[in-house]
mmCIF file of C-alpha atoms in Angstrom:
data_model
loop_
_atom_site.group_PDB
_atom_site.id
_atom_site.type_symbol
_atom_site.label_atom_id
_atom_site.label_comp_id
_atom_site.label_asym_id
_atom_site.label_seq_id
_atom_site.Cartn_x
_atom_site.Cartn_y
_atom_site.Cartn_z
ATOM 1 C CA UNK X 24 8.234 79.597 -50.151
ATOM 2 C CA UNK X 25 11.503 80.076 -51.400
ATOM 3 C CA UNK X 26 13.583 77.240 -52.655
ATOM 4 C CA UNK X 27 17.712 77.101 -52.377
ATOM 5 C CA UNK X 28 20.372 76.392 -54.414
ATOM 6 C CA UNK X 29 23.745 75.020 -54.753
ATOM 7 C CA UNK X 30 26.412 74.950 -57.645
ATOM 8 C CA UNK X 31 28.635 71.732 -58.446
ATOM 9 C CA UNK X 32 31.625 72.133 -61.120
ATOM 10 C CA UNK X 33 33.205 69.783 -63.253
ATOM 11 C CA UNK X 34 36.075 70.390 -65.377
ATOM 12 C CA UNK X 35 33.869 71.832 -68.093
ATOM 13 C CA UNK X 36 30.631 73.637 -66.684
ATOM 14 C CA UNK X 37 28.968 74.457 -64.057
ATOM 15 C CA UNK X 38 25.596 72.598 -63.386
ATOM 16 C CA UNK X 39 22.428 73.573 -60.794
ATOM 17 C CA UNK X 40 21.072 71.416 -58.813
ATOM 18 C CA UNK X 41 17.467 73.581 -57.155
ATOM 19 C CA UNK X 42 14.811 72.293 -55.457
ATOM 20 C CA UNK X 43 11.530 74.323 -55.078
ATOM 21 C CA UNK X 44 8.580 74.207 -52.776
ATOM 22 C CA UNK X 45 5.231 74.695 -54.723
ATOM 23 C CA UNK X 46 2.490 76.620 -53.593
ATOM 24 C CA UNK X 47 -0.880 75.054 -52.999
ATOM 25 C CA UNK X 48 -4.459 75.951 -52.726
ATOM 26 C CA UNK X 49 -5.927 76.013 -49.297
ATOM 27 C CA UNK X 50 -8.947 74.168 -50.279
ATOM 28 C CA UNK X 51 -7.004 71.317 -51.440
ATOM 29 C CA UNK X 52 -5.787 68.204 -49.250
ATOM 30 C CA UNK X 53 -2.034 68.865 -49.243
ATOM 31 C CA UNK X 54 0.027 65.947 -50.044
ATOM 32 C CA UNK X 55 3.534 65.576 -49.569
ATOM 33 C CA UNK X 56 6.028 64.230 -52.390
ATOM 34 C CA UNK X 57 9.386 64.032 -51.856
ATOM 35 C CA UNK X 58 11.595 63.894 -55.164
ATOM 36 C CA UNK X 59 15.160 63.667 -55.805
ATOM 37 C CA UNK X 60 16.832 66.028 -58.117
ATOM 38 C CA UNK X 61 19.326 64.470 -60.167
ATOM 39 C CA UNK X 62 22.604 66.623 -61.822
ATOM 40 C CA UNK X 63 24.331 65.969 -65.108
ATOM 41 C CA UNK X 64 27.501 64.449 -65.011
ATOM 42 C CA UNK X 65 29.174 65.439 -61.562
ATOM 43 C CA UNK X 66 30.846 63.250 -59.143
ATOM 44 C CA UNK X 67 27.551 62.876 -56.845
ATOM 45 C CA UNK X 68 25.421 59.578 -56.324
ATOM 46 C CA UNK X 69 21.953 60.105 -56.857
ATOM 47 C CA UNK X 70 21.326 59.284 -53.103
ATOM 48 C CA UNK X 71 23.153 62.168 -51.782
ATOM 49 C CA UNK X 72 21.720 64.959 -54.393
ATOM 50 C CA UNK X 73 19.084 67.290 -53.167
ATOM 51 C CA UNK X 74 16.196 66.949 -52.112
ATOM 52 C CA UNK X 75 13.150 69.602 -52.849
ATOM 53 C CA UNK X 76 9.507 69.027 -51.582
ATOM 54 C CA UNK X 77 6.574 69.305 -53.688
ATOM 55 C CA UNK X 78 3.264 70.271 -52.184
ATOM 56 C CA UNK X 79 0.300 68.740 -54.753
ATOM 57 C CA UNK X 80 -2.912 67.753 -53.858
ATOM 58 C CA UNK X 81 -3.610 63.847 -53.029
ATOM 59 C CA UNK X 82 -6.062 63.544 -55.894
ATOM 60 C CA UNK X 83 -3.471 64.711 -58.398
ATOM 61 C CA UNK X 84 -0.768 62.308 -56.640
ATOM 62 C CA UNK X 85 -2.783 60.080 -57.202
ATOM 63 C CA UNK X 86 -3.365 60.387 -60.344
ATOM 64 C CA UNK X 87 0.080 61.135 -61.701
ATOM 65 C CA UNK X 88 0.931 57.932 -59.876
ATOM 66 C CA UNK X 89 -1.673 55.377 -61.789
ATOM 67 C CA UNK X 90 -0.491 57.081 -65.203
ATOM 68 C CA UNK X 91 3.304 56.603 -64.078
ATOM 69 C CA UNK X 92 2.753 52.914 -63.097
ATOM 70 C CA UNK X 93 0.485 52.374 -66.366
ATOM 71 C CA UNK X 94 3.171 53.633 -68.905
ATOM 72 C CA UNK X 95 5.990 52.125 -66.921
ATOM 73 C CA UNK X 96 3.855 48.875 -67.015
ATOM 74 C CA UNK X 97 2.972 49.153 -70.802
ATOM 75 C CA UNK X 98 7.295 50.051 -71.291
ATOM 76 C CA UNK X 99 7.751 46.649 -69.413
ATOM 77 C CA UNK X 100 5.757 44.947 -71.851
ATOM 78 C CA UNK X 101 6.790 46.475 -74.754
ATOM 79 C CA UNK X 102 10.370 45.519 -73.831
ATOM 80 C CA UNK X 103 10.037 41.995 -73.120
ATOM 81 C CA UNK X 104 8.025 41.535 -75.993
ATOM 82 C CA UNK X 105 11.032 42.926 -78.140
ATOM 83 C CA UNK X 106 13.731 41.388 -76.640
ATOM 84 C CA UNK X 107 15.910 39.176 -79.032
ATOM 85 C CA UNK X 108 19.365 37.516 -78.697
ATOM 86 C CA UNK X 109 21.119 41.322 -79.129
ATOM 87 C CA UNK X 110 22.779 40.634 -75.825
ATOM 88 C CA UNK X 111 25.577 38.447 -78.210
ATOM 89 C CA UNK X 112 26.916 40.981 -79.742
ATOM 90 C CA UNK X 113 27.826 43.113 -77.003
ATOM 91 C CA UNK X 114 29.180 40.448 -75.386
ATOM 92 C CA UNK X 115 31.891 39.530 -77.601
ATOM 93 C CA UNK X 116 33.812 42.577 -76.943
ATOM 94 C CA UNK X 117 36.907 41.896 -75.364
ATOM 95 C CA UNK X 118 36.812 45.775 -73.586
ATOM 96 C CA UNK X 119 32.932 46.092 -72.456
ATOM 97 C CA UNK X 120 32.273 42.522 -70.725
ATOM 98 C CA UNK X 121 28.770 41.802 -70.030
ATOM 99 C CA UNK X 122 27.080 38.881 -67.835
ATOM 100 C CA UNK X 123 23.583 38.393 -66.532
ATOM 101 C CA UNK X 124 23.027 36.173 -63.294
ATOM 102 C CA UNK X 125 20.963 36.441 -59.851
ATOM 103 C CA UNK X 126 18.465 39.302 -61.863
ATOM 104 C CA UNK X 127 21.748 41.406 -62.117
ATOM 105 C CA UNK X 128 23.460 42.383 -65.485
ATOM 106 C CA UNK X 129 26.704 43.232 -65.031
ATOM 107 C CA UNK X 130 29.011 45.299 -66.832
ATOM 108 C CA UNK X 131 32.659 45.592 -66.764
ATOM 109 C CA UNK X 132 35.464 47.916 -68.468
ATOM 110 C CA UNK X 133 37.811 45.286 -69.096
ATOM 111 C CA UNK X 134 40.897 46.786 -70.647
ATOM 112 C CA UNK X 135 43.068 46.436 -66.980
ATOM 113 C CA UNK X 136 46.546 46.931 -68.889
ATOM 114 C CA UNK X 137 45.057 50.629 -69.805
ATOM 115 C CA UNK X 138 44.029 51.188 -66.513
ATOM 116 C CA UNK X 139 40.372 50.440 -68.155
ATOM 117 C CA UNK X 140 40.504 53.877 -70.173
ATOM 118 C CA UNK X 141 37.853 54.267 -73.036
ATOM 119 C CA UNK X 142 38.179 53.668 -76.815
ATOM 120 C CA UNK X 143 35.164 55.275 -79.155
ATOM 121 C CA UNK X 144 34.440 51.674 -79.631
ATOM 122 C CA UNK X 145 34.113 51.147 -76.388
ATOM 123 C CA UNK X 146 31.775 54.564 -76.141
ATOM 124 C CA UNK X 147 29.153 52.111 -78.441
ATOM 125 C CA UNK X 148 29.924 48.847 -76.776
ATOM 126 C CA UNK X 149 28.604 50.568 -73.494
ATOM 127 C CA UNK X 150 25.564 52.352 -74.949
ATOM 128 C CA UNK X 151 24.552 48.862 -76.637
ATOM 129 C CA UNK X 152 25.172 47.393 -73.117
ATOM 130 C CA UNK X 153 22.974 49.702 -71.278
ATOM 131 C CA UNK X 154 20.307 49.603 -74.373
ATOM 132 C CA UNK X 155 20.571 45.241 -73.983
ATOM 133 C CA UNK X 156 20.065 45.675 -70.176
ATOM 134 C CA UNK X 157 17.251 48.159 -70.083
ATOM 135 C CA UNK X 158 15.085 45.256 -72.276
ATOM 136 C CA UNK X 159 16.703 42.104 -70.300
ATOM 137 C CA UNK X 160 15.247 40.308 -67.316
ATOM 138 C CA UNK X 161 17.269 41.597 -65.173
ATOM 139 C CA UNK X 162 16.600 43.778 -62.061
ATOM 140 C CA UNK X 163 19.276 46.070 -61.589
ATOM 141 C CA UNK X 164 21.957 46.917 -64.163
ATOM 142 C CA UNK X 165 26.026 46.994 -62.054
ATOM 143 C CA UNK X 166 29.291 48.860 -63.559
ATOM 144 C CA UNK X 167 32.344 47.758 -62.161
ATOM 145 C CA UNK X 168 35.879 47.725 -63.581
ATOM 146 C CA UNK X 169 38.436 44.929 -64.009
ATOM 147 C CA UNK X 170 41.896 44.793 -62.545
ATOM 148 C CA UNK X 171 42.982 47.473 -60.107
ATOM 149 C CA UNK X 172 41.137 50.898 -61.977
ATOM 150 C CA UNK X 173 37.692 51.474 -62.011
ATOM 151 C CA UNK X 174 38.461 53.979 -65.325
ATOM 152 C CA UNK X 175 40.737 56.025 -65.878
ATOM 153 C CA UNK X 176 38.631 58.077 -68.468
ATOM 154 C CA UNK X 177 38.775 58.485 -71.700
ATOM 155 C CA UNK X 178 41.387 57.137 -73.663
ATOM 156 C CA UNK X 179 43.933 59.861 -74.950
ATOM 157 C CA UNK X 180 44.779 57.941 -78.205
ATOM 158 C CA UNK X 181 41.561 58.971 -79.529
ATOM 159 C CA UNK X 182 43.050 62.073 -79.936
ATOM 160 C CA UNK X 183 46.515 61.337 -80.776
ATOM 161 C CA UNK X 184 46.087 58.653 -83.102
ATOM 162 C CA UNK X 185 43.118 60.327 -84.849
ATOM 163 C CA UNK X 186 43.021 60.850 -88.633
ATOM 164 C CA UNK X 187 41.227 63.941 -90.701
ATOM 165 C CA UNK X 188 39.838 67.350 -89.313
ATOM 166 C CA UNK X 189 40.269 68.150 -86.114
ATOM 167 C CA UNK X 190 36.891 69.941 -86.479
ATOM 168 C CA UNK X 191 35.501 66.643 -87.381
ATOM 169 C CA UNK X 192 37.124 65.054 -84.570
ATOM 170 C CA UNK X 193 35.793 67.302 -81.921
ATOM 171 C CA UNK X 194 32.023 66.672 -83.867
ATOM 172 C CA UNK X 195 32.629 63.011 -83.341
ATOM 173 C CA UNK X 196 33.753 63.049 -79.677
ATOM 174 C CA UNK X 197 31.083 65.757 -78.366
ATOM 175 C CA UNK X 198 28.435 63.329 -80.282
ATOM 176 C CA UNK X 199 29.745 60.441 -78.373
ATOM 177 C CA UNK X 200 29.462 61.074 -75.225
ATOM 178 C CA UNK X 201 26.076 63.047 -75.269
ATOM 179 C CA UNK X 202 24.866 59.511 -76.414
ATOM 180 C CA UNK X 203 26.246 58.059 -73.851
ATOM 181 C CA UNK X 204 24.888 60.544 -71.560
ATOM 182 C CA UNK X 205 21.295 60.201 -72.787
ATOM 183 C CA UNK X 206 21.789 56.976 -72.407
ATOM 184 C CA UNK X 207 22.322 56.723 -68.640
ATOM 185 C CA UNK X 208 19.846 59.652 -67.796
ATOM 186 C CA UNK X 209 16.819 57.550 -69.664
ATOM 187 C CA UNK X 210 18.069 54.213 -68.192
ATOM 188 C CA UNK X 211 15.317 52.744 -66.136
ATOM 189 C CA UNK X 212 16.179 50.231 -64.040
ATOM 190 C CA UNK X 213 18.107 50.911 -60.635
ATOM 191 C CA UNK X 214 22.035 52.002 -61.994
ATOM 192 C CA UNK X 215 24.661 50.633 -59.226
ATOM 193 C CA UNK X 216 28.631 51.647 -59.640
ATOM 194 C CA UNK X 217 30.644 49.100 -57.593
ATOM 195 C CA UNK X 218 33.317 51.605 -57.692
ATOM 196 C CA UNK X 219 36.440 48.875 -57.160
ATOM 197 C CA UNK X 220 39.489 51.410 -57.691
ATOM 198 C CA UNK X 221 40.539 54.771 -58.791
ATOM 199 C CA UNK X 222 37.793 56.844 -61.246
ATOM 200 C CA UNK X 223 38.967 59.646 -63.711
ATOM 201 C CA UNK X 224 37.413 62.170 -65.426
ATOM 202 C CA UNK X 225 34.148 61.192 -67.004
ATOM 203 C CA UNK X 226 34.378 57.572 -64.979
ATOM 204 C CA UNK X 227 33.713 60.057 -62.336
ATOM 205 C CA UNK X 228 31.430 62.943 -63.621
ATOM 206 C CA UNK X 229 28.892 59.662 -65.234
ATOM 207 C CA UNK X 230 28.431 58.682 -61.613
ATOM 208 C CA UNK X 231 26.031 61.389 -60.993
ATOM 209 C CA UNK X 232 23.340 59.815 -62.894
ATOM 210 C CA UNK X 233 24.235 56.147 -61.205
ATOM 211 C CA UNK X 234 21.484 55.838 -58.263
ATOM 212 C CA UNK X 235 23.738 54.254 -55.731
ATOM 213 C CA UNK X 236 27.973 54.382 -55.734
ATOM 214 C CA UNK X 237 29.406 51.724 -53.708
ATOM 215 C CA UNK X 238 33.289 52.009 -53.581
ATOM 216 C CA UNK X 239 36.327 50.195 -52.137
ATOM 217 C CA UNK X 240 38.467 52.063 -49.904
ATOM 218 C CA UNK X 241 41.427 52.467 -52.220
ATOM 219 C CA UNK X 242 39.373 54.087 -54.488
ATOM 220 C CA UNK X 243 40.122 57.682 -55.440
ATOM 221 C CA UNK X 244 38.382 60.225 -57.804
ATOM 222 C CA UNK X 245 40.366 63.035 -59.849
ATOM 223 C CA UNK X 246 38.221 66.157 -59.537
ATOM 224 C CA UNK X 247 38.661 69.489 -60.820
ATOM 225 C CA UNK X 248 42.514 71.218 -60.486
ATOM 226 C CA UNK X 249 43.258 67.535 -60.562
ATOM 227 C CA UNK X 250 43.085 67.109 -56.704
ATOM 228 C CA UNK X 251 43.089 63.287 -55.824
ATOM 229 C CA UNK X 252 40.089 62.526 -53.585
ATOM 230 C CA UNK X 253 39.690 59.727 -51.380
ATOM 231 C CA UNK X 254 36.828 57.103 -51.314
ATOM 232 C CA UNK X 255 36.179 58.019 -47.655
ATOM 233 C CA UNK X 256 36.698 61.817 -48.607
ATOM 234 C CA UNK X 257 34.100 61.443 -51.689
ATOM 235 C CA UNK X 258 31.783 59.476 -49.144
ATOM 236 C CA UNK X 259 32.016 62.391 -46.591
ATOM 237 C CA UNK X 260 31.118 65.246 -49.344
ATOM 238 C CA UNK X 261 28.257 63.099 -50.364
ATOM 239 C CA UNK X 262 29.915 61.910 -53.687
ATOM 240 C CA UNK X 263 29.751 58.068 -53.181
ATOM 241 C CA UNK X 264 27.282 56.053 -51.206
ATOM 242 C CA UNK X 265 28.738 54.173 -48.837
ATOM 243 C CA UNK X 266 32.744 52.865 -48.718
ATOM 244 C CA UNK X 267 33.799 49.615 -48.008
ATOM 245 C CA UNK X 268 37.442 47.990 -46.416
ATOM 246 C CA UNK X 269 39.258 46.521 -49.824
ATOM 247 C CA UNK X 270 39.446 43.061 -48.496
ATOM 248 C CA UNK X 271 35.740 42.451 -47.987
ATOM 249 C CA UNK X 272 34.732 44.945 -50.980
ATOM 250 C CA UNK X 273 33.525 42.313 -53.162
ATOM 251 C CA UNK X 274 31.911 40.269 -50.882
ATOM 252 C CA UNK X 275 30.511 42.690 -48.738
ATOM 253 C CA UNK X 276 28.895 44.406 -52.348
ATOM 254 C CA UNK X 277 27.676 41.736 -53.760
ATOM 255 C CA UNK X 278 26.337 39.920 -51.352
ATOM 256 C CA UNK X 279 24.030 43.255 -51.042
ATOM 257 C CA UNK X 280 23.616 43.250 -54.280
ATOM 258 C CA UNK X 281 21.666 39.947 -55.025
ATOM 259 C CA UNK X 282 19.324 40.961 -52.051
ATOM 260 C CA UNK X 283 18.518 44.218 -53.865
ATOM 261 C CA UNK X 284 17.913 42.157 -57.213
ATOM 262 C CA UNK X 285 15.421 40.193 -55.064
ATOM 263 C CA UNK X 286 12.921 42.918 -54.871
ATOM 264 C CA UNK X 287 10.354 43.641 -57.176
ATOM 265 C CA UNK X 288 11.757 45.043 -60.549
ATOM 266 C CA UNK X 289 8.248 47.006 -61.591
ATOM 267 C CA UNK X 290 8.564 48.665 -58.202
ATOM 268 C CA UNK X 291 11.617 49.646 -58.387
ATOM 269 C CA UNK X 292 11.185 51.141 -62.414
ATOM 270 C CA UNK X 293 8.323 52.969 -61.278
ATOM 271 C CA UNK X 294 10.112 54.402 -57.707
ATOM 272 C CA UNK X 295 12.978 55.753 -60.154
ATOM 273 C CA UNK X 296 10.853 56.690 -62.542
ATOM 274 C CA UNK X 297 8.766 58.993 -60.142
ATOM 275 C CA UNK X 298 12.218 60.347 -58.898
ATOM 276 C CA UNK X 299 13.422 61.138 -62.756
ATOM 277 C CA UNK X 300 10.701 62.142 -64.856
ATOM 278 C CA UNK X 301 10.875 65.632 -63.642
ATOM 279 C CA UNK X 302 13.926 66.135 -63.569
ATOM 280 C CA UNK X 303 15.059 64.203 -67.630
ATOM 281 C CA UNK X 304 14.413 67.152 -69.657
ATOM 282 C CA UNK X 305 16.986 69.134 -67.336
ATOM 283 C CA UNK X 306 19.101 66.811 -67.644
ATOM 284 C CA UNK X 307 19.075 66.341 -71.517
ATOM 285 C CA UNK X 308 19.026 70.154 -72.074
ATOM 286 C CA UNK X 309 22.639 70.383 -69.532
ATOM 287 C CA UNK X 310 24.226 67.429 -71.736
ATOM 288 C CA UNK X 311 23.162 69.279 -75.479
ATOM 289 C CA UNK X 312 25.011 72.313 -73.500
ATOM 290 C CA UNK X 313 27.957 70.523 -72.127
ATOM 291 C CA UNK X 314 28.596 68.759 -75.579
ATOM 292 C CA UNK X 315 28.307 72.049 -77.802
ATOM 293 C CA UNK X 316 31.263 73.329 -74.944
ATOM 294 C CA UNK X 317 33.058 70.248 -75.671
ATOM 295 C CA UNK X 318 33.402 70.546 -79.071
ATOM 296 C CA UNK X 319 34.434 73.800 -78.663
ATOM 297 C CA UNK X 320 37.288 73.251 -76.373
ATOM 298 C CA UNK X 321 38.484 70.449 -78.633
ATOM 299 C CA UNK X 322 39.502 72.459 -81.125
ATOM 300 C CA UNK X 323 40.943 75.594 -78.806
ATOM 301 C CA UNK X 324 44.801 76.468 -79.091
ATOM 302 C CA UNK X 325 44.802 75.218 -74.963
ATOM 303 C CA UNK X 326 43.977 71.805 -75.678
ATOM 304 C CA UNK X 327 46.481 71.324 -78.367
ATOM 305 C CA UNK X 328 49.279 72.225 -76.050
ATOM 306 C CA UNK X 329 47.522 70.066 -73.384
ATOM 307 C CA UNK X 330 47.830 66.830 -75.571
ATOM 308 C CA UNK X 331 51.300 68.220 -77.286
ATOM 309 C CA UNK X 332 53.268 68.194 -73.517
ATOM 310 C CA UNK X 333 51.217 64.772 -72.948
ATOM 311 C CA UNK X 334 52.979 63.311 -76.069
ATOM 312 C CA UNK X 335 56.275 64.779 -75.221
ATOM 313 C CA UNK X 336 56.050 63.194 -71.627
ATOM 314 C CA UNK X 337 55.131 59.756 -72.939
ATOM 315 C CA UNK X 338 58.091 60.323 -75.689
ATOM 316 C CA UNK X 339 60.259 60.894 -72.860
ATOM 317 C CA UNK X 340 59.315 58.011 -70.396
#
């Protein structure tokens, strides 16, 4: 049977999302699996991607399922058995704020007077965050943003107040955030995005790899041709999970969210897991793509201009 097909853009490529229908033999016991196909770094919560059936037969369900929940199990292990006190040093930053409490690690951008825009240092605070929080005892891992932003993407100083090549520059940034990228595609505990005010840029294109986006209504998302999109707008096209009235937001969220951290955190590893693992190397393959574009348009004549008229308006205000 023929699958389908539908594109989603960001500001920099265009990414696939396909689901397929396998064929089966007739003599085998058809059982159904339904899997979630997940797409690099667009404004969609893993919820609301599609969703392709695969036909296999029960006995090899089966079996990919005890080898799933035995390597998950032996990762669990493995973890816990590594864990030290690493957690400290990630939580001394004064940008990436981390706490753990109720089986829910929590981490915040916490630079509010920059609209909670992102340093380079703050690129590794985050991927030591999510590293910390993959090992922890935790059972789901929550972004959320301090003051009135969410993000507002990265932070344009990076640029501006950058020293050297601008070759080397556009090396350093495209490295950046295809770590960072890796690291939210291989995270494997449940990834929530308490989305409590305006996203930009790759604040919004990151929350494709979250598996649930919970937002405030006054909330908005800058897409591509810098449109302004509304959290009930976002929620409507399938880009955020469900939207909730400002003045019960946090309540309303996180009283959810301790019931969620209630369930069983092996379950839950192995139910993303089963959702993800065919779907990683797709994902990794899109972000070594989207980074070698990066670089590239770092160091084209159009960005240059691009930052040049952002310095002059600055200069001007």
């Amino acid at each position: 049977m023929q699958g389908y097909s539908h594109s989603v853009h960001d500001t920099v490529h265009t990414h696939l999302a396909y689901g397929r229908l396998a064929s089966h033999s007739e003599k085998e016991k058809p059982f159904l699996s339904v899997r979630t196909l997940g797409c690099l770094n667009v404004g969609l919560s893993f919820r609301d991607l599609e969703i392709g059936a695969v036909l296999v037969s029960e006995e090899t369900a089966r079996q990919n399922y005890a080898d799933l929940v035995y390597s998950v199990s032996r990762s669990s292990e493995a973890s816990s058995q590594g864990k030290s006190g690493a957690d400290a040093k990630v939580q001394e930053s004064k940008d990436i704020v981390v706490t753990s409490e109720d089986g829910i690690t929590e981490i915040t951008f916490n630079r509010p007077s920059k609209k909670n825009a992102i340093t380079f240092q703050m690129y590794q605070e985050i991927m030591l965050a999510l590293k910390n929080a993959s090992r922890d005892n935790s059972t789901i891992t929550v972004f959320t943003g301090a003051g009135d932003y969410y993000c507002s993407g990265n932070d344009l100083n990076n640029l501006i107040n950058a020293t050297g090549e601008i070759q080397e520059l556009a090396i350093k940034c495209a490295m950046a955030l295809r770590a960072l990228v890796s690291g939210f595609i291989d995270f494997p505990k449940p990834l929530v995005a308490v989305v409590n005010g305006p996203a930009i840029g790759p604040a919004v294109t990151l929350l494709g790899l979250f598996d649930a986006v919970y937002a405030s209504d006054k909330a908005a998302e800058m897409l591509l041709f810098g449109k302004k999109l509304t959290a009930k707008e976002a929620c409507a096209q399938g880009f955020v999970t469900e939207v909730f009235p400002d003045s019960t937001f946090e309540k309303k969220i996180w009283t959810r969210l301790k019931a969620y951290a209630k369930l069983s955190p092996n379950s839950m590893k192995i139910s993303k897991e089963l959702m993800r693992k065919n779907e990683k190397q797709k994902l990794h393959a899109v972000n070594a793509e989207e980074s070698t574009i990066i670089q590239e348009r770092l160091t084209s004549e159009e960005r240059s201009n691009a930052l040049l008229k952002f310095v002059s308006r600055k200069v001007k205000l």
